[in-house]
Coordinates of C-alpha atoms in Angstrom, one line a residue:
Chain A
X1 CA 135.5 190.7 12.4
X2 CA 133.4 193.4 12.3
X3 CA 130.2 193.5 14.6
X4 CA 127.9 194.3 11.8
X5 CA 128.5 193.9 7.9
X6 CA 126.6 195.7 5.1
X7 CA 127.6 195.6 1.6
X8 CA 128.0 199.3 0.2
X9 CA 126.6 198.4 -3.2
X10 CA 125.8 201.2 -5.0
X11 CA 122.8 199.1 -6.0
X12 CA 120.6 200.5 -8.9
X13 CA 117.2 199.3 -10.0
X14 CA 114.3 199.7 -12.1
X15 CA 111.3 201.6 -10.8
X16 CA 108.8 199.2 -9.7
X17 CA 111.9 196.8 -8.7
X18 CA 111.3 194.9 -5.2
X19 CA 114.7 195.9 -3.6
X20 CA 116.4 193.6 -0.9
X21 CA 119.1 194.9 1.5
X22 CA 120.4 192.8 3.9
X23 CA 123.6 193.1 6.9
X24 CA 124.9 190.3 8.5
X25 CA 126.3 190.4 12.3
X26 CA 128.5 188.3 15.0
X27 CA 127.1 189.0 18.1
X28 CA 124.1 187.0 19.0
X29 CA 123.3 188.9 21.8
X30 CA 121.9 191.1 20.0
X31 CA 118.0 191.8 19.6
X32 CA 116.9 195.2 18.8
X33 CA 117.2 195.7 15.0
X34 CA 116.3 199.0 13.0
X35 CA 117.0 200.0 9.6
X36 CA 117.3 204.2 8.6
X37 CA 117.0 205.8 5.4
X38 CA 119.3 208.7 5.0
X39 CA 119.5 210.7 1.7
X40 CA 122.3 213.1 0.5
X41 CA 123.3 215.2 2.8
X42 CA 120.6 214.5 5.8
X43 CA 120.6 212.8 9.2
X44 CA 119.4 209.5 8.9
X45 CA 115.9 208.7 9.4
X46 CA 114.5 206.1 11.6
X47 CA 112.6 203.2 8.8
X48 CA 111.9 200.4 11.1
X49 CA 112.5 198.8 14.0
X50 CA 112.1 195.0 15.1
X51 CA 113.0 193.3 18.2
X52 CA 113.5 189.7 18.3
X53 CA 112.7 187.6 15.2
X54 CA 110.6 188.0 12.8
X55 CA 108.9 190.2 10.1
X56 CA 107.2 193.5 10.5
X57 CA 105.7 195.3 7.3
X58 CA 104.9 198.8 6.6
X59 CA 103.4 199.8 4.0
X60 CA 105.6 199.1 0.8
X61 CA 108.6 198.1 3.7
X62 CA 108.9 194.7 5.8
X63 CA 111.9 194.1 8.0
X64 CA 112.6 190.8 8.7
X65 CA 115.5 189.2 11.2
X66 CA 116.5 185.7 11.4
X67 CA 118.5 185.5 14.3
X68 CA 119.7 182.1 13.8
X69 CA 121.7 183.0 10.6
X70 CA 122.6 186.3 12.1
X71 CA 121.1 187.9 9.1
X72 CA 118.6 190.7 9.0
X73 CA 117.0 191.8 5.7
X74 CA 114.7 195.0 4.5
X75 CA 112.8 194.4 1.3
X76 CA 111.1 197.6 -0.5
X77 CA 108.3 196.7 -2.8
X78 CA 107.1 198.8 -5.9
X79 CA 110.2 200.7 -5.4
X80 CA 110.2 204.2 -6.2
X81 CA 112.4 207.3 -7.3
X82 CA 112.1 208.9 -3.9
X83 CA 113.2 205.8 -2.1
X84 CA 117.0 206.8 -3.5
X85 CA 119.1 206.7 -0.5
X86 CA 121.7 204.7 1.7
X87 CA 120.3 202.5 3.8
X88 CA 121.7 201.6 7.0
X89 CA 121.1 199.0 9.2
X90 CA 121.6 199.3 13.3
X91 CA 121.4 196.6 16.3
X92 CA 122.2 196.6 20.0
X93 CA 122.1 193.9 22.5
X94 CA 119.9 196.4 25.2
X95 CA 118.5 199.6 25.8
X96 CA 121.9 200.8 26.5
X97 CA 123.9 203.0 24.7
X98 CA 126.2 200.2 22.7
X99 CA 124.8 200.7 19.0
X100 CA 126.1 199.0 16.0
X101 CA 125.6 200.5 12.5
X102 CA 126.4 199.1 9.6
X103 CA 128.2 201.1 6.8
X104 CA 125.0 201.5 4.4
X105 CA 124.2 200.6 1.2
X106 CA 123.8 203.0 -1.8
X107 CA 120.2 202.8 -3.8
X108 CA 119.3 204.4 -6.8
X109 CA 115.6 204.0 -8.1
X110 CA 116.0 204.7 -11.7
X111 CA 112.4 206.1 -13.3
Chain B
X1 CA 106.2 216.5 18.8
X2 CA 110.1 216.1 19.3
X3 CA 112.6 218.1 17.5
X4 CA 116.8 217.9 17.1
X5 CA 118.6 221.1 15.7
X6 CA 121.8 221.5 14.5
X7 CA 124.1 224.6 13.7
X8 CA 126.0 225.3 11.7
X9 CA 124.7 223.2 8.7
X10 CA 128.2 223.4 7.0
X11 CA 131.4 224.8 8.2
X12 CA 134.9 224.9 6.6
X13 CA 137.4 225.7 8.9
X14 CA 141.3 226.1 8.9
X15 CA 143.6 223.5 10.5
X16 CA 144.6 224.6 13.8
X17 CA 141.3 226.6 14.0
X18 CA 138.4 225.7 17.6
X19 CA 136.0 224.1 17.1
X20 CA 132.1 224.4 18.4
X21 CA 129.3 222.4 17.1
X22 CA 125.7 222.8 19.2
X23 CA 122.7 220.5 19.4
X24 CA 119.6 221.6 20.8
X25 CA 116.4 218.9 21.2
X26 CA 113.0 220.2 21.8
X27 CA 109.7 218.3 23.0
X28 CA 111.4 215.7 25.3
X29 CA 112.8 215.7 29.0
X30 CA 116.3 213.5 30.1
X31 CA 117.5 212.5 26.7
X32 CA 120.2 210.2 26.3
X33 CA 122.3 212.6 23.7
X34 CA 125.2 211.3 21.4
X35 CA 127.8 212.8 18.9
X36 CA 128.5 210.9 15.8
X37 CA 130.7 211.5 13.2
X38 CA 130.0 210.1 9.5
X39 CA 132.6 209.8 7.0
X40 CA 132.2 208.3 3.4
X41 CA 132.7 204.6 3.3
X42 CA 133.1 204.3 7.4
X43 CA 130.0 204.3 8.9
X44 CA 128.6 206.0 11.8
X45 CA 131.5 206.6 14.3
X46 CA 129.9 207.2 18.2
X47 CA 132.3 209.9 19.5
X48 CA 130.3 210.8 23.2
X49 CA 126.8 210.5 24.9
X50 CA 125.9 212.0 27.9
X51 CA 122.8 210.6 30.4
X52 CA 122.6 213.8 31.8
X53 CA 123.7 217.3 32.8
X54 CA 127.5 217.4 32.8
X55 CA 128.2 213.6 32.5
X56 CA 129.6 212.9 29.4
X57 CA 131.2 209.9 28.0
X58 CA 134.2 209.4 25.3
X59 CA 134.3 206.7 22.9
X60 CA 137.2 207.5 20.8
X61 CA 139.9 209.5 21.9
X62 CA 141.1 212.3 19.9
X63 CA 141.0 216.2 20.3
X64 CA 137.9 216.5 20.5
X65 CA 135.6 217.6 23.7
X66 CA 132.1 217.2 23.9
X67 CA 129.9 219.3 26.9
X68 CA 126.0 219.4 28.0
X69 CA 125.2 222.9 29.7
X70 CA 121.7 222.1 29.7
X71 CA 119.1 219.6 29.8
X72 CA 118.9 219.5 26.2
X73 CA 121.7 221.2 24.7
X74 CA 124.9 219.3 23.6
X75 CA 127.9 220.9 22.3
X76 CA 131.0 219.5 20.6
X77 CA 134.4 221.4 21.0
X78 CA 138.0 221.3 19.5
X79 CA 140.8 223.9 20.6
X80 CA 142.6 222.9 17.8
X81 CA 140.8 220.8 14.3
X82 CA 143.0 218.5 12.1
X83 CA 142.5 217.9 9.1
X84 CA 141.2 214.4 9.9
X85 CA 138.4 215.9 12.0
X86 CA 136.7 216.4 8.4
X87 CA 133.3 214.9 8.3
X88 CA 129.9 214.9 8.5
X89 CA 128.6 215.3 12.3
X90 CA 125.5 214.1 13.6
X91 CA 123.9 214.9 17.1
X92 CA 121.4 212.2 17.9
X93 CA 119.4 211.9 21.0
X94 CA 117.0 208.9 22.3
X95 CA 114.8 207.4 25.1
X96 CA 115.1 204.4 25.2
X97 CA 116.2 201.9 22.1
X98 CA 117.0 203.2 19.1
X99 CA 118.2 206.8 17.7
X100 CA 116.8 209.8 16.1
X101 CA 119.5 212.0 14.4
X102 CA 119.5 216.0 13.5
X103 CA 120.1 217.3 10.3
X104 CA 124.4 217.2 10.5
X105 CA 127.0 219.5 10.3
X106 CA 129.3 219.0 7.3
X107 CA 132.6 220.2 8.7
X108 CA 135.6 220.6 6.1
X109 CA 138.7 221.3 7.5
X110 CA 141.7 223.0 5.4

């Protein structure tokens, strides 16, 4: 089993769509949770980052882990052309250098 | 402000052909620094990080080396590139949790 599982999608919506992306993992261990947006042909950029449980919002973007499904979601509200992109999710246990990426998912904002 | 740099942006190269990839990070002191390769449907693929000067650590064997002259300088090395060394390379470096990537190489080898 795979440490952490995204589903690739592609994934298309309508502009002004709430979008929902979620990754499940195994290892329960794990607590620092962050979520990148990379676009064609560009590093990934660092979206959010949560540690522990919870929900954190910014701006049109709130992250939210539940740790006792495994399960961490990131939900993009009044979505927009720009946000096209593959998302990836990441976790790791510590501060250490063991970090688990999932393997993205494909989103197209359609105008 | 901290900044990563990569170069080349894209390189195609022929099979048996080195290799040298270089990473340079500005506005930040003792970075933890990784090498990740990307290819399509696979993920992000850690293939070193380094704590420091000279200390470098593999997570994937292959043919590839990876070497930190300097403080903030990272370099990725092959003597001899496959053609399953194609892919999209990413330097990354962080403090901390977490990890803030450069712009990539896209390496295409023939």
């Amino acid at each position: 089993q795979k440490e952490v599982e995204q589903d690739p999608g592609p994934l298309s919506v309508p502009e002004g769509a709430i979008v929902s992306l979620n990754c499940t993992y195994s290892n329960s261990a794990f607590q620092y949770f962050m979520w990148y947006r990379q676009y064609s042909r560009k590093g990934p950029e660092l979206l959010m980052y949560t540690y522990s449980s919870g929900n954190k919002e910014d701006g049109r973007f709130t992250a939210q882990v539940d740790k006792s499904s495994k399960y961490i979601s990131l939900f993009i509200r009044d979505s927009q052309p720009s946000d096209s992109a593959t998302y990836l999710c990441a976790m790791s246990a510590n501060t250490g250098n063991q970090f688990y990426f999932g393997t993205g998912t494909s989103l197209t904002v359609i105008p | 402000s901290q900044t990563i740099h990569q170069w080349p942006a894209t390189l195609v190269q022929p099979v048996g052909s080195p290799l040298s990839l270089e990473c340079t990070v500005e506005g930040t002191s003792n970075p933890n620094l990784y090498w990740y390769r990307q290819a399509a449907g696979r993920g992000l693929q850690l293939l070193f990080y380094s704590v420091g000067i000279g200390q470098i650590s593999s997570e994937v064997p292959q043919n590839l080396s990876a070497s930190r002259p300097q403080d903030r300088q990272f370099i990725l090395s092959s003597k001899k590139l496959l053609l399953s060394d194609s892919g999209f390379y990413l330097c990354a470096w962080s403090v901390g949790t977490g990890r803030n990537f450069g712009p990539g190489t896209r390496l295409l080898v023939l």
